[in-house]
Amino acid sequence: MYEKITIDQTTRCPVRVVKLNTYDFRYANDRSAESQRSDSKSQDYLTIRYDENYLGFVIADGVSQSFFGELASQFIGDHLLSHMMEFGERYLEGSVDFQDNLESQLNNMAFIATPIVNAFQIPSHLPGMLINVLEQKRQMGSQATFAAGFIDIAKKKMALAWMGDERIRIWKSLQEITKETLGEETFQTAERWSTAVGMVGKLHTKIIEDSDITRFVVYTDGLAILDKEMQLNPISQEGLEAIILQT
């Protein structure tokens, strides 16, 4: 039975560490300053399932110019994680084509999400002009970028998928190998998933098998400061908390 972690989009989640016999990981989340001022939901969403042998995750970031981007980020987070946990082993084995099958799933998910967006009640306290704008945006759907993964701990294999500019970074010891492993031009802001049409742009997938990988980090553009801060040594829990507060 997998343990499950799902962050609450309405509040802060400080850095937490999960230690298992075979590996450990940490996670955190905080709302943007703008979301805190307006006391609104974070558009970021994180959900994880894990046991001693497998780890699955989705990090999604709602597109602020779409219709309530937090709807898309939560929907794609929950549904994509369920899919990755169901198909992850088959993707790693090669018995199911990772790219083609996931593309179909992402497009099909839009059919499930559209009624949810159509039924969403816009808060009545908003100004009438803003409500009119939001109703127009509703027709274009809610959108989110995402990074997802399924990791077989024992076999040192992982299946990764992403659309958008979430950061996925990989190290061997102190040497970062992200660019040579995932490519330099695959993290594009314009690529995302939409509740109205499914994929917008290209889905990127990668199967990695490397027993020498020692560290794997994923985060949204809200923590872009880590692009420069985290080059060699891992950042301590206290240091990571300080960086999150700084942003």
Short mmCIF file of C-alpha atoms in Angstrom, two decimals:
data_model
loop_
_atom_site.label_atom_id
_atom_site.label_comp_id
_atom_site.label_asym_id
_atom_site.label_seq_id
_atom_site.Cartn_x
_atom_site.Cartn_y
_atom_site.Cartn_z
CA MET A 1 0.00 0.00 0.00
CA TYR A 2 1.43 3.35 -1.03
CA GLU A 3 1.67 6.28 1.35
CA LYS A 4 0.26 9.47 -0.15
CA ILE A 5 1.20 13.12 0.31
CA THR A 6 -0.93 15.95 -1.09
CA ILE A 7 -0.18 19.56 -0.27
CA ASP A 8 -2.93 21.97 0.74
CA GLN A 9 -3.09 24.84 -1.77
CA THR A 10 -4.48 27.21 0.87
CA THR A 11 -1.59 27.16 3.31
CA ARG A 12 2.15 26.82 3.73
CA CYS A 13 3.93 23.49 3.97
CA PRO A 14 7.42 23.84 5.54
CA VAL A 15 10.26 21.58 4.44
CA ARG A 16 9.49 18.04 5.50
CA VAL A 17 11.77 14.99 5.29
CA VAL A 18 10.64 11.41 4.70
CA LYS A 19 13.30 8.82 5.55
CA LEU A 20 12.93 5.24 4.35
CA ASN A 21 15.31 2.27 4.52
CA THR A 22 16.34 2.56 0.87
CA TYR A 23 16.12 6.30 0.19
CA ASP A 24 14.82 9.56 1.55
CA PHE A 25 13.22 12.68 0.09
CA ARG A 26 11.99 16.08 1.18
CA TYR A 27 9.25 18.39 -0.02
CA ALA A 28 7.81 21.83 0.67
CA ASN A 29 5.31 24.35 -0.66
CA ASP A 30 4.36 27.95 -0.06
CA ARG A 31 1.95 30.38 -1.65
CA SER A 32 3.25 33.34 -3.63
CA ALA A 33 3.25 36.73 -1.94
CA GLU A 34 0.34 37.76 -4.18
CA SER A 35 -1.72 34.71 -3.17
CA GLN A 36 -0.99 35.38 0.49
CA ARG A 37 -2.08 39.01 0.21
CA SER A 38 -5.37 38.04 -1.45
CA ASP A 39 -5.73 34.91 0.72
CA SER A 40 -6.27 32.84 -2.41
CA LYS A 41 -5.16 29.34 -3.32
CA SER A 42 -1.67 28.64 -4.54
CA GLN A 43 -1.57 27.76 -8.22
CA ASP A 44 1.20 25.25 -7.46
CA TYR A 45 0.19 21.71 -6.57
CA LEU A 46 2.26 18.78 -5.35
CA THR A 47 1.21 15.17 -4.83
CA ILE A 48 3.38 12.13 -4.05
CA ARG A 49 2.89 8.39 -3.58
CA TYR A 50 5.65 6.19 -2.24
CA ASP A 51 6.79 3.04 -0.51
CA GLU A 52 10.17 1.38 0.00
CA ASN A 53 10.39 0.37 -3.67
CA TYR A 54 8.69 3.10 -5.72
CA LEU A 55 8.19 6.85 -5.73
CA GLY A 56 5.72 8.68 -7.93
CA PHE A 57 5.11 12.42 -8.02
CA VAL A 58 3.52 15.29 -9.93
CA ILE A 59 4.36 18.96 -9.51
CA ALA A 60 1.96 21.24 -11.39
CA ASP A 61 1.85 25.02 -11.77
CA GLY A 62 -1.40 26.69 -12.79
CA VAL A 63 -1.14 29.26 -15.59
CA SER A 64 -2.19 32.59 -14.08
CA GLN A 65 -3.69 33.96 -17.30
CA SER A 66 -6.01 30.97 -17.67
CA PHE A 67 -9.30 30.31 -15.85
CA PHE A 68 -8.38 29.70 -12.19
CA GLY A 69 -5.11 27.89 -12.92
CA GLU A 70 -5.27 26.08 -9.58
CA LEU A 71 -8.14 23.99 -10.98
CA ALA A 72 -5.92 22.62 -13.75
CA SER A 73 -2.90 22.09 -11.51
CA GLN A 74 -4.87 20.05 -8.96
CA PHE A 75 -6.73 18.08 -11.60
CA ILE A 76 -3.66 17.15 -13.63
CA GLY A 77 -1.72 16.47 -10.45
CA ASP A 78 -4.20 13.93 -9.09
CA HIS A 79 -5.10 12.24 -12.38
CA LEU A 80 -1.59 12.12 -13.79
CA LEU A 81 -0.16 10.67 -10.59
CA SER A 82 -2.79 7.91 -10.61
CA HIS A 83 -1.85 7.17 -14.20
CA MET A 84 1.88 7.09 -13.49
CA MET A 85 1.43 4.73 -10.55
CA GLU A 86 -0.70 2.41 -12.71
CA PHE A 87 1.51 2.42 -15.81
CA GLY A 88 4.93 3.31 -14.39
CA GLU A 89 6.35 -0.20 -14.25
CA ARG A 90 5.16 -0.94 -17.78
CA TYR A 91 6.71 2.29 -19.04
CA LEU A 92 10.04 1.32 -17.48
CA GLU A 93 9.85 -2.19 -18.91
CA GLY A 94 8.98 -0.88 -22.37
CA SER A 95 5.85 -3.03 -22.61
CA VAL A 96 3.76 0.13 -23.12
CA ASP A 97 4.99 3.06 -25.23
CA PHE A 98 5.57 5.90 -22.77
CA GLN A 99 5.23 8.85 -25.16
CA ASP A 100 2.23 7.70 -27.20
CA ASN A 101 0.22 6.31 -24.31
CA LEU A 102 0.74 9.34 -22.10
CA GLU A 103 -0.14 11.75 -24.92
CA SER A 104 -3.46 9.93 -25.37
CA GLN A 105 -4.13 9.98 -21.64
CA LEU A 106 -3.41 13.70 -21.31
CA ASN A 107 -5.74 14.57 -24.18
CA ASN A 108 -8.47 12.28 -22.82
CA MET A 109 -8.19 13.89 -19.39
CA ALA A 110 -9.50 17.13 -20.90
CA PHE A 111 -12.88 15.47 -21.51
CA ILE A 112 -13.12 14.67 -17.80
CA ALA A 113 -11.91 18.10 -16.67
CA THR A 114 -14.11 20.28 -18.91
CA PRO A 115 -17.36 19.67 -16.96
CA ILE A 116 -15.55 20.49 -13.71
CA VAL A 117 -14.41 23.84 -15.11
CA ASN A 118 -17.86 24.55 -16.56
CA ALA A 119 -19.49 23.88 -13.18
CA PHE A 120 -17.02 25.96 -11.16
CA GLN A 121 -18.70 28.84 -9.34
CA ILE A 122 -16.87 32.14 -9.72
CA PRO A 123 -16.82 33.94 -6.32
CA SER A 124 -19.74 36.36 -6.29
CA HIS A 125 -17.82 39.05 -4.38
CA LEU A 126 -15.59 39.77 -7.40
CA PRO A 127 -16.27 42.94 -9.43
CA GLY A 128 -18.74 42.45 -12.26
CA MET A 129 -16.22 43.43 -14.93
CA LEU A 130 -13.75 40.84 -13.64
CA ILE A 131 -16.46 38.17 -13.60
CA ASN A 132 -17.19 38.92 -17.27
CA VAL A 133 -13.48 38.51 -18.12
CA LEU A 134 -13.33 35.24 -16.20
CA GLU A 135 -16.38 33.90 -18.00
CA GLN A 136 -14.59 34.55 -21.29
CA LYS A 137 -11.52 32.75 -19.97
CA ARG A 138 -13.67 29.81 -18.90
CA GLN A 139 -14.24 28.97 -22.57
CA MET A 140 -10.47 28.61 -23.06
CA GLY A 141 -10.18 26.39 -20.00
CA SER A 142 -7.88 26.18 -17.01
CA GLN A 143 -4.22 25.46 -17.79
CA ALA A 144 -1.15 24.17 -15.97
CA THR A 145 2.43 23.16 -16.61
CA PHE A 146 3.73 20.03 -14.90
CA ALA A 147 6.58 17.65 -14.19
CA ALA A 148 5.80 14.02 -13.32
CA GLY A 149 7.83 10.96 -12.54
CA PHE A 150 7.80 7.32 -11.51
CA ILE A 151 10.98 5.91 -9.93
CA ASP A 152 11.89 2.27 -9.35
CA ILE A 153 14.28 2.60 -6.43
CA ALA A 154 15.81 -0.89 -6.59
CA LYS A 155 16.38 -0.90 -10.36
CA LYS A 156 17.60 2.73 -10.42
CA LYS A 157 15.21 3.53 -13.25
CA MET A 158 12.86 6.47 -13.69
CA ALA A 159 10.20 7.58 -16.15
CA LEU A 160 9.90 11.37 -16.41
CA ALA A 161 7.34 13.50 -18.25
CA TRP A 162 6.95 17.26 -18.41
CA MET A 163 5.33 20.20 -20.19
CA GLY A 164 6.42 23.74 -19.34
CA ASP A 165 9.29 25.27 -17.41
CA GLU A 166 9.29 23.24 -14.19
CA ARG A 167 12.87 22.54 -13.20
CA ILE A 168 14.03 18.92 -13.28
CA ARG A 169 17.67 18.52 -12.23
CA ILE A 170 19.84 15.42 -11.86
CA TRP A 171 23.27 14.82 -10.27
CA LYS A 172 25.91 12.13 -10.20
CA SER A 173 27.72 12.80 -6.96
CA LEU A 174 28.54 16.54 -7.19
CA GLN A 175 28.33 16.69 -10.99
CA GLU A 176 25.04 17.93 -12.45
CA ILE A 177 24.10 16.00 -15.60
CA THR A 178 20.73 17.60 -16.38
CA LYS A 179 21.51 19.12 -19.79
CA GLU A 180 23.19 16.06 -21.24
CA THR A 181 20.44 13.82 -19.87
CA LEU A 182 17.28 15.82 -20.61
CA GLY A 183 18.42 18.33 -23.24
CA GLU A 184 18.75 22.10 -23.09
CA GLU A 185 15.67 23.27 -25.03
CA THR A 186 12.96 21.00 -23.64
CA PHE A 187 11.65 23.23 -20.84
CA GLN A 188 9.43 25.72 -22.66
CA THR A 189 7.08 28.17 -20.91
CA ALA A 190 4.50 28.03 -23.72
CA GLU A 191 3.98 24.27 -23.35
CA ARG A 192 1.20 23.26 -20.97
CA TRP A 193 -1.88 21.13 -20.38
CA SER A 194 -5.37 22.60 -20.83
CA THR A 195 -8.74 21.40 -19.54
CA ALA A 196 -10.22 22.57 -22.85
CA VAL A 197 -7.99 20.83 -25.40
CA GLY A 198 -5.48 18.65 -23.55
CA MET A 199 -1.87 19.17 -24.60
CA VAL A 200 -0.75 22.60 -25.82
CA GLY A 201 2.65 22.08 -27.41
CA LYS A 202 4.91 19.06 -27.06
CA LEU A 203 4.98 16.49 -24.29
CA HIS A 204 8.52 15.54 -23.26
CA THR A 205 9.27 12.09 -21.85
CA LYS A 206 12.46 10.33 -20.79
CA ILE A 207 13.35 6.90 -19.42
CA ILE A 208 16.57 7.01 -17.38
CA GLU A 209 18.52 4.03 -16.05
CA ASP A 210 21.68 4.98 -14.17
CA SER A 211 22.80 3.47 -10.89
CA ASP A 212 25.22 6.37 -10.30
CA ILE A 213 22.54 9.05 -9.95
CA THR A 214 22.70 10.40 -6.41
CA ARG A 215 20.31 13.36 -6.37
CA PHE A 216 17.16 14.40 -8.17
CA VAL A 217 15.37 17.73 -7.65
CA VAL A 218 12.15 19.17 -9.10
CA TYR A 219 10.64 22.61 -8.47
CA THR A 220 8.47 25.26 -10.11
CA ASP A 221 9.62 28.64 -11.42
CA GLY A 222 8.53 30.17 -8.11
CA LEU A 223 11.78 28.79 -6.69
CA ALA A 224 13.90 29.82 -9.68
CA ILE A 225 16.48 31.26 -7.27
CA LEU A 226 17.63 27.65 -6.80
CA ASP A 227 18.92 27.71 -10.37
CA LYS A 228 21.96 29.58 -9.05
CA GLU A 229 21.94 28.69 -5.37
CA MET A 230 22.09 24.92 -5.85
CA GLN A 231 25.04 24.11 -8.07
CA LEU A 232 27.22 21.66 -6.14
CA ASN A 233 26.36 20.65 -2.59
CA PRO A 234 22.81 19.91 -1.47
CA ILE A 235 21.17 22.75 0.46
CA SER A 236 20.44 22.06 4.11
CA GLN A 237 16.87 21.96 5.37
CA GLU A 238 17.37 25.27 7.15
CA GLY A 239 18.95 26.82 4.07
CA LEU A 240 16.08 25.69 1.87
CA GLU A 241 13.54 27.15 4.32
CA ALA A 242 15.38 30.47 4.22
CA ILE A 243 15.37 30.53 0.42
CA ILE A 244 11.64 29.77 0.28
CA LEU A 245 10.93 32.62 2.70
CA GLN A 246 13.19 34.93 0.69
CA THR A 247 11.18 34.34 -2.48
#
